[in-house]
Amino acid sequence: MKAEKLRLLKEYNLYCITAENLSRGRSNIEVVEKMLKSGVKIIQYREKKKTLREKLLECEKIRQMTLDYGCIFIINDNIEIAKMVLADGVHIGQDDYPLERVRDFLGEEYIIGLSTHSREQLYDAHKIGADYIGVGPIFKTFTKEDVCDPVGFEYLDIAVKESKLPFVTIGGIKENNVENVLKRGAKCIAMVSEIVGAEDIEGKGRAILDKLNNWRDKNENSNGLC
Ligand SMILES: Cc1ncc(COP(=O)(O)OP(=O)(O)O)c(N)n1
Ligand SMILES: Cc1ncsc1CCOP(=O)(O)O
Ligand SMILES: [Mg+2]
């Protein structure tokens, strides 16, 4: 079950993250509905400003919606909400609860993703039992308030060569620069503002999924990896 979900993170895929403040007046629920209709298979709920009660109510709804569409549901930071709504997993950063404690709290079936910004953190993530890692921010981004400097392609190249875990590339990635990231070997791509800020979220999601699928077909066929 978990292995099947993790396969989605290993493949060419679009990993969509919510941000109501960038959603042009649309609610997280409306945005998630559109993401799901576009065919996205991994959604993270990331919400920094709402109360726990508000977040729980939204996550309960999104849990049901993602189950209806066969989409993985990851919750950022709020590990207790993830347990309450039976999400598929959580995403934590270097300053959040230690991964070992999160694993104790959630158990083996939950997916735990960990943000990494350096080779040292990548190896640590393997050691402490992360299921996948975040690699970024690749480019400059204004979406995250306390973001560190971009790690650029230098760390992405390390992750491509040395990560034994699935990795999700994040930070400043858009429809018009995603190929630069794919060229370095990234497969699972996270986007926030590009998706939630699009006038036509469904169209934008489909266009990026098409781009990833075309890239996969072209490159995996020519490498004889299919
Ligand atoms: C897929 C993915 N990668 C990185 C992050 C960032 O997590 P974190 O460093 O904990 O920062 P916040 O998102 O909590 O501000 C992420 N959320 N998802
Ligand atoms: C949550 C997060 N973690 C690292 S960069 C980032 C935000 C990425 O947002 P965008 O895709 O809009 O640049
Ligand atoms: Mg965090």
mmCIF file of N, CA and C in Angstrom, residues 144-193:
data_model
loop_
_atom_site.group_PDB
_atom_site.id
_atom_site.type_symbol
_atom_site.label_atom_id
_atom_site.label_comp_id
_atom_site.label_asym_id
_atom_site.label_seq_id
_atom_site.Cartn_x
_atom_site.Cartn_y
_atom_site.Cartn_z
ATOM 1 N N LYS A 144 7.397 31.192 0.140
ATOM 2 C CA LYS A 144 7.681 30.796 1.536
ATOM 3 C C LYS A 144 8.373 31.965 2.231
ATOM 4 N N GLU A 145 7.805 32.353 3.386
ATOM 5 C CA GLU A 145 8.322 33.560 4.064
ATOM 6 C C GLU A 145 9.763 33.410 4.552
ATOM 7 N N ASP A 146 10.053 32.300 5.247
ATOM 8 C CA ASP A 146 11.359 32.125 5.887
ATOM 9 C C ASP A 146 12.268 31.215 5.060
ATOM 10 N N VAL A 147 12.212 31.423 3.762
ATOM 11 C CA VAL A 147 12.922 30.501 2.871
ATOM 12 C C VAL A 147 14.443 30.756 2.899
ATOM 13 N N CYS A 148 15.232 29.688 2.708
ATOM 14 C CA CYS A 148 16.687 29.873 2.647
ATOM 15 C C CYS A 148 17.081 30.253 1.207
ATOM 16 N N ASP A 149 18.361 30.573 1.006
ATOM 17 C CA ASP A 149 18.821 30.921 -0.339
ATOM 18 C C ASP A 149 18.649 29.717 -1.265
ATOM 19 N N PRO A 150 18.443 29.992 -2.551
ATOM 20 C CA PRO A 150 18.318 28.855 -3.484
ATOM 21 C C PRO A 150 19.539 27.938 -3.426
ATOM 22 N N VAL A 151 19.290 26.637 -3.502
ATOM 23 C CA VAL A 151 20.403 25.676 -3.529
ATOM 24 C C VAL A 151 20.892 25.485 -4.962
ATOM 25 N N GLY A 152 20.056 25.909 -5.917
ATOM 26 C CA GLY A 152 20.452 25.856 -7.326
ATOM 27 C C GLY A 152 20.626 24.427 -7.817
ATOM 28 N N PHE A 153 21.292 24.309 -8.981
ATOM 29 C CA PHE A 153 21.471 22.982 -9.581
ATOM 30 C C PHE A 153 22.566 22.178 -8.884
ATOM 31 N N GLU A 154 23.402 22.868 -8.116
ATOM 32 C CA GLU A 154 24.524 22.146 -7.488
ATOM 33 C C GLU A 154 23.999 21.023 -6.577
ATOM 34 N N TYR A 155 23.051 21.383 -5.704
ATOM 35 C CA TYR A 155 22.504 20.354 -4.807
ATOM 36 C C TYR A 155 21.556 19.413 -5.556
ATOM 37 N N LEU A 156 20.821 19.926 -6.556
ATOM 38 C CA LEU A 156 19.951 19.033 -7.341
ATOM 39 C C LEU A 156 20.787 17.931 -7.995
ATOM 40 N N ASP A 157 21.943 18.292 -8.555
ATOM 41 C CA ASP A 157 22.803 17.289 -9.196
ATOM 42 C C ASP A 157 23.252 16.223 -8.196
ATOM 43 N N ILE A 158 23.538 16.654 -6.970
ATOM 44 C CA ILE A 158 23.936 15.694 -5.921
ATOM 45 C C ILE A 158 22.771 14.743 -5.639
ATOM 46 N N ALA A 159 21.570 15.315 -5.501
ATOM 47 C CA ALA A 159 20.397 14.477 -5.201
ATOM 48 C C ALA A 159 20.153 13.477 -6.330
ATOM 49 N N VAL A 160 20.262 13.942 -7.575
ATOM 50 C CA VAL A 160 20.034 13.048 -8.720
ATOM 51 C C VAL A 160 21.012 11.874 -8.676
ATOM 52 N N LYS A 161 22.258 12.161 -8.362
ATOM 53 C CA LYS A 161 23.276 11.093 -8.386
ATOM 54 C C LYS A 161 23.234 10.222 -7.134
ATOM 55 N N GLU A 162 22.989 10.834 -5.972
ATOM 56 C CA GLU A 162 23.270 10.121 -4.727
ATOM 57 C C GLU A 162 22.051 9.716 -3.903
ATOM 58 N N SER A 163 20.858 10.245 -4.241
ATOM 59 C CA SER A 163 19.705 9.909 -3.397
ATOM 60 C C SER A 163 19.189 8.509 -3.723
ATOM 61 N N LYS A 164 19.014 7.718 -2.687
ATOM 62 C CA LYS A 164 18.370 6.414 -2.861
ATOM 63 C C LYS A 164 16.880 6.554 -2.535
ATOM 64 N N LEU A 165 16.492 7.715 -2.064
ATOM 65 C CA LEU A 165 15.088 7.974 -1.751
ATOM 66 C C LEU A 165 14.460 8.748 -2.911
ATOM 67 N N PRO A 166 13.135 8.596 -3.099
ATOM 68 C CA PRO A 166 12.473 9.469 -4.058
ATOM 69 C C PRO A 166 12.669 10.913 -3.627
ATOM 70 N N PHE A 167 12.827 11.827 -4.572
ATOM 71 C CA PHE A 167 12.951 13.224 -4.169
ATOM 72 C C PHE A 167 12.050 14.131 -4.991
ATOM 73 N N VAL A 168 11.573 15.160 -4.310
ATOM 74 C CA VAL A 168 10.660 16.123 -4.897
ATOM 75 C C VAL A 168 11.411 17.440 -5.007
ATOM 76 N N THR A 169 11.489 17.970 -6.220
ATOM 77 C CA THR A 169 12.228 19.210 -6.458
ATOM 78 C C THR A 169 11.267 20.387 -6.321
ATOM 79 N N ILE A 170 11.695 21.420 -5.597
ATOM 80 C CA ILE A 170 10.769 22.515 -5.255
ATOM 81 C C ILE A 170 11.470 23.868 -5.286
ATOM 82 N N GLY A 171 10.665 24.913 -5.491
ATOM 83 C CA GLY A 171 11.158 26.286 -5.338
ATOM 84 C C GLY A 171 11.308 27.023 -6.640
ATOM 85 N N GLY A 172 10.342 27.889 -6.957
ATOM 86 C CA GLY A 172 10.431 28.755 -8.139
ATOM 87 C C GLY A 172 10.243 28.017 -9.446
ATOM 88 N N ILE A 173 9.666 26.821 -9.398
ATOM 89 C CA ILE A 173 9.513 26.045 -10.641
ATOM 90 C C ILE A 173 8.164 26.381 -11.291
ATOM 91 N N LYS A 174 8.221 26.642 -12.587
ATOM 92 C CA LYS A 174 7.058 27.099 -13.359
ATOM 93 C C LYS A 174 6.948 26.245 -14.622
ATOM 94 N N GLU A 175 5.811 26.430 -15.306
ATOM 95 C CA GLU A 175 5.653 25.704 -16.578
ATOM 96 C C GLU A 175 6.801 26.064 -17.521
ATOM 97 N N ASN A 176 7.232 27.337 -17.500
ATOM 98 C CA ASN A 176 8.229 27.758 -18.490
ATOM 99 C C ASN A 176 9.684 27.488 -18.105
ATOM 100 N N ASN A 177 9.946 26.957 -16.903
ATOM 101 C CA ASN A 177 11.342 26.589 -16.588
ATOM 102 C C ASN A 177 11.471 25.129 -16.132
ATOM 103 N N VAL A 178 10.343 24.406 -16.152
ATOM 104 C CA VAL A 178 10.376 23.035 -15.625
ATOM 105 C C VAL A 178 11.330 22.136 -16.434
ATOM 106 N N GLU A 179 11.457 22.421 -17.736
ATOM 107 C CA GLU A 179 12.336 21.562 -18.549
ATOM 108 C C GLU A 179 13.797 21.667 -18.116
ATOM 109 N N ASN A 180 14.174 22.851 -17.598
ATOM 110 C CA ASN A 180 15.556 23.008 -17.116
ATOM 111 C C ASN A 180 15.831 22.080 -15.937
ATOM 112 N N VAL A 181 14.806 21.846 -15.149
ATOM 113 C CA VAL A 181 14.933 20.978 -13.971
ATOM 114 C C VAL A 181 14.882 19.506 -14.403
ATOM 115 N N LEU A 182 14.009 19.218 -15.369
ATOM 116 C CA LEU A 182 13.919 17.849 -15.889
ATOM 117 C C LEU A 182 15.239 17.436 -16.534
ATOM 118 N N LYS A 183 15.862 18.397 -17.236
ATOM 119 C CA LYS A 183 17.134 18.099 -17.916
ATOM 120 C C LYS A 183 18.206 17.653 -16.937
ATOM 121 N N ARG A 184 18.127 18.129 -15.692
ATOM 122 C CA ARG A 184 19.140 17.729 -14.688
ATOM 123 C C ARG A 184 18.825 16.365 -14.093
ATOM 124 N N GLY A 185 17.622 15.835 -14.368
ATOM 125 C CA GLY A 185 17.301 14.502 -13.863
ATOM 126 C C GLY A 185 16.190 14.467 -12.818
ATOM 127 N N ALA A 186 15.573 15.616 -12.536
ATOM 128 C CA ALA A 186 14.452 15.614 -11.582
ATOM 129 C C ALA A 186 13.234 14.957 -12.231
ATOM 130 N N LYS A 187 12.403 14.339 -11.408
ATOM 131 C CA LYS A 187 11.196 13.686 -11.944
ATOM 132 C C LYS A 187 9.917 14.202 -11.273
ATOM 133 N N CYS A 188 9.929 14.221 -9.963
ATOM 134 C CA CYS A 188 8.730 14.674 -9.247
ATOM 135 C C CYS A 188 8.913 16.153 -8.892
ATOM 136 N N ILE A 189 8.004 16.983 -9.401
ATOM 137 C CA ILE A 189 8.187 18.433 -9.335
ATOM 138 C C ILE A 189 7.073 19.065 -8.506
ATOM 139 N N ALA A 190 7.473 19.813 -7.476
ATOM 140 C CA ALA A 190 6.468 20.512 -6.659
ATOM 141 C C ALA A 190 6.297 21.943 -7.151
ATOM 142 N N MET A 191 5.047 22.376 -7.192
ATOM 143 C CA MET A 191 4.761 23.767 -7.561
ATOM 144 C C MET A 191 3.674 24.304 -6.648
ATOM 145 N N VAL A 192 3.840 25.579 -6.275
ATOM 146 C CA VAL A 192 2.814 26.233 -5.466
ATOM 147 C C VAL A 192 2.191 27.361 -6.297
ATOM 148 N N SER A 193 2.883 28.520 -6.374
ATOM 149 C CA SER A 193 2.274 29.704 -6.982
ATOM 150 C C SER A 193 1.874 29.494 -8.442
#
